[in-house]
Every structure is written in C-alpha cells, then in structure tokens.
Tab-separated table of C-alpha atoms in Angstrom:
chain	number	residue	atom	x	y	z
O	14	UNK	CA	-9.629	4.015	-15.698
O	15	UNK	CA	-9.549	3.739	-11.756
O	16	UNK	CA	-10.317	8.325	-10.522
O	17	UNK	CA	-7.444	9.726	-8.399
O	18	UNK	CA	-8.324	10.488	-5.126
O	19	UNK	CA	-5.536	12.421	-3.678
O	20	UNK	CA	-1.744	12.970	-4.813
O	21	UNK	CA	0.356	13.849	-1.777
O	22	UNK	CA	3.782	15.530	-1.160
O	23	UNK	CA	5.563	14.195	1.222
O	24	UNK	CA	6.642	15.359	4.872
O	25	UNK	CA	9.326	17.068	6.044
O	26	UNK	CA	12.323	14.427	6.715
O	27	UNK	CA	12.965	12.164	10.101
O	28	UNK	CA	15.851	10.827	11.539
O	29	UNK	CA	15.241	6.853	13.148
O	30	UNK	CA	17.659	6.316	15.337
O	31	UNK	CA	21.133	7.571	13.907
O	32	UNK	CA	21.073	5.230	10.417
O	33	UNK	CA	18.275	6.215	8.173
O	34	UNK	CA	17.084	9.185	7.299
O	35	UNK	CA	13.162	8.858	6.184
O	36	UNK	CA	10.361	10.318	5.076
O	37	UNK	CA	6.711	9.002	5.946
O	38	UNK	CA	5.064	9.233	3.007
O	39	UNK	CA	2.007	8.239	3.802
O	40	UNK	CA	0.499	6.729	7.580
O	41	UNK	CA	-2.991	5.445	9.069
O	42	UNK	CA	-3.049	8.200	11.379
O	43	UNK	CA	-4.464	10.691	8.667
O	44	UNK	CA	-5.181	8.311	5.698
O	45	UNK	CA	-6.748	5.742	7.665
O	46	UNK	CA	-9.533	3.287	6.382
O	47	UNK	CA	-8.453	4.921	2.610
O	48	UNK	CA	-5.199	3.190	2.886
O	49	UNK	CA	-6.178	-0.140	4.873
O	50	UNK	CA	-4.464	-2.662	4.694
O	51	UNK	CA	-1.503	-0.547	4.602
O	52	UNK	CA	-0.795	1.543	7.473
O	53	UNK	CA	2.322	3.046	6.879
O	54	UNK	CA	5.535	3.979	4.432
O	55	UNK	CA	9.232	4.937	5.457
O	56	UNK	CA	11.387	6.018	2.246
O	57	UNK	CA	14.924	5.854	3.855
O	58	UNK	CA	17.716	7.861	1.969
O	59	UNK	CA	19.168	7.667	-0.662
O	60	UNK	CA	21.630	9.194	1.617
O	61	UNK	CA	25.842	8.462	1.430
O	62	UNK	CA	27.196	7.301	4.710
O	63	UNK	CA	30.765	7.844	5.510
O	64	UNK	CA	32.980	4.773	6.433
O	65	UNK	CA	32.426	3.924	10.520
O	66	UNK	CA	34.018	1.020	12.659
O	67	UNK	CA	30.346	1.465	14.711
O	68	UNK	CA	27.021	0.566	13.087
O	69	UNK	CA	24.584	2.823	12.387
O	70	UNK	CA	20.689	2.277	12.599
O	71	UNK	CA	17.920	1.868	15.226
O	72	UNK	CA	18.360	-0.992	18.677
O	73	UNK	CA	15.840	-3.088	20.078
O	74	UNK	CA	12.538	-1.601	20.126
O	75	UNK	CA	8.811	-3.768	19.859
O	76	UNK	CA	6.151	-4.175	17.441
O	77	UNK	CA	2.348	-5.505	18.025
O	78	UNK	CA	-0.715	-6.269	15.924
O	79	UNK	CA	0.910	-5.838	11.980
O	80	UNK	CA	3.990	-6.619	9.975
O	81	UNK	CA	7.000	-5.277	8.658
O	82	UNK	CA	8.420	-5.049	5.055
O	83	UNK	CA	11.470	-4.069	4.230
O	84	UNK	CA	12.739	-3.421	0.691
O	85	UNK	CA	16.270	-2.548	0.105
O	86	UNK	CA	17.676	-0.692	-3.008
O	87	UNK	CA	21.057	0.351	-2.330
O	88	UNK	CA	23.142	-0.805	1.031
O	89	UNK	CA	22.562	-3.479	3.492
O	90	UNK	CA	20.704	-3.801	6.415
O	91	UNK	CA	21.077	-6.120	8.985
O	92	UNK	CA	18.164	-7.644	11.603
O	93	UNK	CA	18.420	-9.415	14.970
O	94	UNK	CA	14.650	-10.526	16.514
O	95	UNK	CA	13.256	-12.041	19.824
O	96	UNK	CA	12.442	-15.140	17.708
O	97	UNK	CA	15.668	-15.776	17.225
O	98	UNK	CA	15.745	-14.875	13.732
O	99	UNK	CA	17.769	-12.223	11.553
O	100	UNK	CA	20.561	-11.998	8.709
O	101	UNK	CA	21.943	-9.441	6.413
O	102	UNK	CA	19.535	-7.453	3.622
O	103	UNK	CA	21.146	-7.079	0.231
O	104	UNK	CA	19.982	-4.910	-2.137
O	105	UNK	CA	17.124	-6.337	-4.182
O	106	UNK	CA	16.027	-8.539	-1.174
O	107	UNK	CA	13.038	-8.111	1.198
O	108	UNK	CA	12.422	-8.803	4.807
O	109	UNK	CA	9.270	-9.667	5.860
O	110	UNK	CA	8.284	-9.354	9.667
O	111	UNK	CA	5.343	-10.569	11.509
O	112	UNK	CA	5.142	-8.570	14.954
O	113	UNK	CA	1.819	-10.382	15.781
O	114	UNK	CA	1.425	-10.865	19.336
O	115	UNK	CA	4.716	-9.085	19.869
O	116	UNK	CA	8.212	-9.116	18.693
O	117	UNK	CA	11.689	-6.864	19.768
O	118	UNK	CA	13.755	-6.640	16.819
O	119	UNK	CA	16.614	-3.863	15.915
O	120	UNK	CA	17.886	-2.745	12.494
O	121	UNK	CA	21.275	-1.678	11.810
O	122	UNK	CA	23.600	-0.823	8.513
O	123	UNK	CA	25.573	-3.917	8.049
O	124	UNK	CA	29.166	-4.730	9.644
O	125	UNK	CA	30.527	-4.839	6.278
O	126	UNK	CA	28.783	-1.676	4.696
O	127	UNK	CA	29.335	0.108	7.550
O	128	UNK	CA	33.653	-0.105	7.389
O	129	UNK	CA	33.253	0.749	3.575
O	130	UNK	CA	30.562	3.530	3.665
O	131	UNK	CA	28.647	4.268	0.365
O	132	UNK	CA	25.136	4.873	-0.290
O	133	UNK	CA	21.728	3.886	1.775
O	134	UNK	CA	17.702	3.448	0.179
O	135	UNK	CA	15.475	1.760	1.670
O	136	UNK	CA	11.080	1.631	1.995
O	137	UNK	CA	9.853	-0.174	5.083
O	138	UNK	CA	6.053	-0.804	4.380
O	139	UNK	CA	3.328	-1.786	7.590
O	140	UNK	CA	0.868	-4.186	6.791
O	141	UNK	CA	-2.065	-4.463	9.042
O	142	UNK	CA	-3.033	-7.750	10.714
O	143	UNK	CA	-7.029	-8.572	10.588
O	144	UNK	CA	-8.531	-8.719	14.255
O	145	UNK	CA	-7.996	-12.767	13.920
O	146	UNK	CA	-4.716	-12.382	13.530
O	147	UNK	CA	-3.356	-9.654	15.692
O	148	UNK	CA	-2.066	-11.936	18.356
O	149	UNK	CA	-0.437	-14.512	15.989
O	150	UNK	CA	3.146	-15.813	16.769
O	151	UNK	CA	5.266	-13.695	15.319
O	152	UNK	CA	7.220	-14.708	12.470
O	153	UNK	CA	10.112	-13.883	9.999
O	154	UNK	CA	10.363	-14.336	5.776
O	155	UNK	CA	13.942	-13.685	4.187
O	156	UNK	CA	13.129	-13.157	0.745
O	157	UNK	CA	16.095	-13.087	-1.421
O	158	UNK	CA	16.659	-11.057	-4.877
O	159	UNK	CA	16.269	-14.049	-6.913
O	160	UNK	CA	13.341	-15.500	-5.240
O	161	UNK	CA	11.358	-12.454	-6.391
O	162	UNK	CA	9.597	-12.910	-9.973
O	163	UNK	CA	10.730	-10.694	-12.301
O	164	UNK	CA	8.014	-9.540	-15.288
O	165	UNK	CA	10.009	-7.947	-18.564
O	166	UNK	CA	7.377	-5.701	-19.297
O	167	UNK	CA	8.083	-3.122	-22.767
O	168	UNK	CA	10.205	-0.498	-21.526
O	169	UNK	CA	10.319	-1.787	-17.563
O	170	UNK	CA	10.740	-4.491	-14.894
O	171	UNK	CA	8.230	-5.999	-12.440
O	172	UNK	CA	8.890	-7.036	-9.321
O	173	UNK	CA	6.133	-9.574	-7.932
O	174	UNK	CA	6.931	-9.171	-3.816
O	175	UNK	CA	3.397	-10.343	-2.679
O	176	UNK	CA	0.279	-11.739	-4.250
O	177	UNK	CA	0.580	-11.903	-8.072
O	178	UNK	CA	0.922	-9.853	-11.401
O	179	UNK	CA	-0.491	-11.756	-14.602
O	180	UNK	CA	-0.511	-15.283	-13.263
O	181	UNK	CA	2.945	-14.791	-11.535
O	182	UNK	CA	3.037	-14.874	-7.917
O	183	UNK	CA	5.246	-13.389	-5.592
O	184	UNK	CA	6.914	-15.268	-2.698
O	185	UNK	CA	5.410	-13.141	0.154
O	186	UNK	CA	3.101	-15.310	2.474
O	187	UNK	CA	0.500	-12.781	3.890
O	188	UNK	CA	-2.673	-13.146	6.274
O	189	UNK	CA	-5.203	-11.050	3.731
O	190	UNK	CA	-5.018	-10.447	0.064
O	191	UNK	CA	-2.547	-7.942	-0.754
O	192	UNK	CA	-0.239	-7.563	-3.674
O	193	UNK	CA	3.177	-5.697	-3.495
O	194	UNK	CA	5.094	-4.808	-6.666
O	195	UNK	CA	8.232	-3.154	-7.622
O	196	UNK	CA	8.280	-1.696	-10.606
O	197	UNK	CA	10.931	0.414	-12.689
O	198	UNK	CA	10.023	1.842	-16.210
O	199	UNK	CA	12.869	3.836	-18.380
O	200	UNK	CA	12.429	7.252	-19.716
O	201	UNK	CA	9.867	7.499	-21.945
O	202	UNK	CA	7.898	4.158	-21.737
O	203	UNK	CA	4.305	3.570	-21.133
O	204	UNK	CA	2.572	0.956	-19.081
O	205	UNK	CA	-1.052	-0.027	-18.657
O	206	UNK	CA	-1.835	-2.291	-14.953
O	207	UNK	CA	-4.945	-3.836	-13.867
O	208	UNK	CA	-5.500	-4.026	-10.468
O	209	UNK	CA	-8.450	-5.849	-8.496
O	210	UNK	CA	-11.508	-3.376	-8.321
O	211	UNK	CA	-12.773	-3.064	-4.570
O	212	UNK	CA	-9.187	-3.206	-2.887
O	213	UNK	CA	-7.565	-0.081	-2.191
O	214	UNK	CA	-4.814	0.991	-4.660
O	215	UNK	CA	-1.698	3.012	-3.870
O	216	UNK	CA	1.623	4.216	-6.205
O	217	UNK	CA	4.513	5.849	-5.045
O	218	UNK	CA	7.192	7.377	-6.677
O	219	UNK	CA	10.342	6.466	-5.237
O	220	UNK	CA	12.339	7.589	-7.970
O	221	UNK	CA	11.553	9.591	-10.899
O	222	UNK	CA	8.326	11.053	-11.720
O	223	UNK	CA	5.532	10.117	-13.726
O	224	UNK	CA	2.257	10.954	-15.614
O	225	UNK	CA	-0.336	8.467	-13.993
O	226	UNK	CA	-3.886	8.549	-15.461
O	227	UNK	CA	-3.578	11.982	-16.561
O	228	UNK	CA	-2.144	13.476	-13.660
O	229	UNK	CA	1.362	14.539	-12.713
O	230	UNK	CA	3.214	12.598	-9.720
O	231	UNK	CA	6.628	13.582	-8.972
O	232	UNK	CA	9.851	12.384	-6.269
O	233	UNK	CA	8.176	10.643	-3.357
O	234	UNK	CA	4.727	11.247	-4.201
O	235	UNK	CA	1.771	9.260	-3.138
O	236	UNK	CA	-0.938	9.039	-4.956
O	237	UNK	CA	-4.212	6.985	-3.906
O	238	UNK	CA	-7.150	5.800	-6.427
O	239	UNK	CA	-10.754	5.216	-5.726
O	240	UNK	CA	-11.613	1.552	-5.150
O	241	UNK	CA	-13.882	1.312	-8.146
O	242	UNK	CA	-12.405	0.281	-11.894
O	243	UNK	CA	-8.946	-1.882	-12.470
O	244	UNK	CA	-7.101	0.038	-14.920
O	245	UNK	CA	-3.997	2.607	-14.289
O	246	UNK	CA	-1.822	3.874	-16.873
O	247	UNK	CA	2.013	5.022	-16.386
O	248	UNK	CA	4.080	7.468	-18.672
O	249	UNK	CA	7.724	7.550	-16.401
O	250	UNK	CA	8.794	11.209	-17.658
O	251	UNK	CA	12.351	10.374	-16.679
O	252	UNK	CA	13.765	6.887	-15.051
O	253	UNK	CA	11.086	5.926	-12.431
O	254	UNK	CA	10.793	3.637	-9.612
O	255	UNK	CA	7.337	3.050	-7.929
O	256	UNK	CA	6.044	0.899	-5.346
O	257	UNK	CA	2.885	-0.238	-6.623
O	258	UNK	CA	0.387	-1.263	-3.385
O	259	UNK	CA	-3.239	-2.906	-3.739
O	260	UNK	CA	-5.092	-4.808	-1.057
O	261	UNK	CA	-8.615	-5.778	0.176
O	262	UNK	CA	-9.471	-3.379	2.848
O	263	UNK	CA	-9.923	-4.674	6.261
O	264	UNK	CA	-12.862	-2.515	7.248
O	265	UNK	CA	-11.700	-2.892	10.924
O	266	UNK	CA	-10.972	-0.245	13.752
O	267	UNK	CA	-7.633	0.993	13.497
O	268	UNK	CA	-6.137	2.421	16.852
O	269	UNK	CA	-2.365	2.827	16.825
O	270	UNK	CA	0.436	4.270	19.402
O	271	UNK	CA	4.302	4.295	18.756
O	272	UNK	CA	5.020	0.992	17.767
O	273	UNK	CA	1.577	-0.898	18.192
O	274	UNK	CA	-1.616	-0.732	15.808
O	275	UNK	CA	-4.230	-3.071	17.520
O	276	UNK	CA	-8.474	-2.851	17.340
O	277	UNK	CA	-9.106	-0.485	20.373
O	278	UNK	CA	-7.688	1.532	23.089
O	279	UNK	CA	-8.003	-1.180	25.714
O	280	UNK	CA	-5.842	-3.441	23.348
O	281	UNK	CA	-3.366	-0.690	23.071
O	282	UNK	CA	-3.072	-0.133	26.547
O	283	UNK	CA	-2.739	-4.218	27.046
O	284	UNK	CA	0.551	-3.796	24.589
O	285	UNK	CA	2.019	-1.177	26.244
O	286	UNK	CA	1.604	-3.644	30.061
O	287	UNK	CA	2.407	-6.624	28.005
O	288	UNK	CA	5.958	-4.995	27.054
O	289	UNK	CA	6.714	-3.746	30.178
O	290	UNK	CA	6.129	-7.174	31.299
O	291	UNK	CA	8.387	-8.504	28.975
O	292	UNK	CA	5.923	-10.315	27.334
O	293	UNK	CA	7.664	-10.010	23.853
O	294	UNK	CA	10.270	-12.532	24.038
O	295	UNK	CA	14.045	-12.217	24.886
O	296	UNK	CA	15.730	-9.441	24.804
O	297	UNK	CA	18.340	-8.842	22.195
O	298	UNK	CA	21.276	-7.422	24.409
C-alpha cells in the first residue's frame, strides 16, 4: 500500500477575474519536484451565479511552456484562443490546452448560462511540458462527455480523461505519461486502485470526504503518496468526488512567473519579451 506523504488543506479562496471563484489546492511553487508533472490545481465554485446579460470570467491573458485542463462539473464555460480555436464546455466535458511556445486565450461563463444563472464547478489542472517540448505549437483538444470512458466500478464511476485505467484508455493526447481520472464513489463503498510505482501520485477530494489508506481526507483536500508501491484504497464516508492524478516525473528545473513555467530564469525572462512582442499570436479583441 503506496505511504502518504502529506494531506493538505486548502488555501484561503481567490477570485480570477470576476467569474470563478477558486481555490489552489495545490501549486509547483511549494510542492515542486513532489508534484511534477503537475504544476498546479484551481477548484472553481461550486458557487450560484445570478442571471447577467454580461459574461462573467477572465479576458485574454497568455500561457508558455505547459498545458491547460479544464474539467467542468456544473455550468458552462466558454474559450476563444490565438489559434483560432474555442467552443462552449458542457458539463462532463474537458478542454485540453497546449500553451507551448505561447498561446492568448480567455475564459468566460457561457452566453447562454450566463442569461439563466444557476450554479458554477469547475478544476483547471497544469500539466508541465518536458524541456523538448516547451516551445511546441500550441494546440487545442475538445473532449466531449461521451468521448470519455466510463469504468462501472462496485459502488462508483471512472472517468478515464488521460492515459488508461485497466486496459481502457482515455482520449487525452499528452507529451509524457500521465493518467487523469475522475472518479465518484457513493456513500459507503470501497475501492482498491493500482497506480504505476515510480510516477508521482496525487487524490483530491473535490467533493465529499474519504478514508484513503488509513487516513482521513476531507472537502478539497490534497493528499500526495510516496512514489514507491501501486496500491491505494478508498472508503468515500459520504458521496465523494476525487480527481485521481499519477504521472512520471519530469525531473527537470521548474522556474515559473504569472502565467509562464519554463526551465530557467533566462527562459522566463524570454516569455515575458516574447509577449510584449506579440509573439503569441493574434489577439482576441
């Protein structure tokens, strides 16, 4: 049974922009190389937004060096990118954005949920890029609700976003091995995973709260393993959702400022000209 490292409360909330309230529950700027190849999570809401004629969220701002993963649960979120791309996030469907060499993007409550208000939940993950891939073109996957592989396990439902879970793999293209699941277990139920020994492990409780190798994990909880062993077991003490994280560390430099996580300070301060350059692609407005 894989040793917890660390279970951590999470932060005192944020506002981004004027649409979603979050909390970072955990980043690279204290977890670093423990975390790696995950760098970052948002938990946005849930939080019930009054009816408004004007969208709410976050405008154009720019990414470098990692991606972008958006979950929704409840709501919809709509994207606009330099590349061109964008389109409405339903609940149950994931958006996943490569920044790579650099991409301006913005993120707003839909048109249509924004006239009827109603409720807003959201996680937005970072993935880090490896150094050979830091400055690839950026790029954009819409993965719909019913693209996602869906595992009836006794007593819950798994979500296979990235890599795979028991032969089943999830539509997520990524640029190192990484495996992203969703899973939601009723009251009561018990469930045993096995995850890849060496990569870095991560669970957090989105919903719910859980007994998790022994140890209790409440609401928005993060708890991190040890790299060594494969097995973690789940008792969900009331309805639970979790975001289940495991990937093979990229034992690279991590050096990060606002909206850019490159190798080094040099490469940072190259982002920061680059944008200013407008070296990111159109802009959006």
């Amino acid at each position: 049974m894989k040793r917890i490292t660390g279970i951590y409360r999470a932060p005192a909330g944020h506002w981004v922009g004027d649409g979603f309230p979050v909390r970072s529950l955990f980043a690279y700027n204290n977890k670093g190389q423990q975390i790696s190849p995950f760098l970052l999570l948002d938990h946005a809401g849930p939080s019930n937004f009054d009816a408004s004629k004007t969208p709410r969220g976050v405008g154009e701002h720019p990414h470098r060096g990692f991606e972008t993963v958006t979950i929704v649960y409840q709501g919809e979120v709509s994207h606009r990118d330099s590349t061109g791309k964008g389109g409405t996030i339903y609940p149950g469907d994931v958006q996943w954005m490569t920044a790579g060499s650099g991409i301006l993007h913005d993120e707003f409550h839909s048109k249509a949920f924004s006239e009827r208000g109603g409720m807003m939940e959201m996680a937005q993950l970072w993935v880090n890029l490896p150094k050979e891939h830091k400055m690839t073109e950026p790029g954009y996957q819409a993965i719909k609700a019913d693209d996602i592989p869906k595992l009836k396990l006794e007593g819950g439902l798994l979500r296979v976003i990235a890599g795979e879970y028991q032969s089943t793999k999830g539509p997520a293209n990524t640029f190192s091995p990484i495996n992203v699941w969703d899973l939601v277990m009723a009251e009561g139920s018990e469930q045993s995973l096995t995850v890849p020994e060496g990569w870095n492990t991560i669970v957090v409780v989105l919903k719910g709260a859980v007994d998790i190798n022994g140890q209790k994990a409440a609401l928005e909880d993060t708890v991190i393993f040890d790299s060594a062993d494969t097995e973690i077991s789940i008792k969900a003490e009331e309805e639970t959702t979790l975001l289940i994280l495991n990937g093979e560390p990229l034992n690279e430099p991590i050096v990060g400022a606002g909206p850019f996580v490159m190798n080094s300070e040099e490469e940072i301060v190259q982002a920061f000209n680059d944008f200013k350059a407008g070296k990111f692609g159109d802009r959006l407005s």
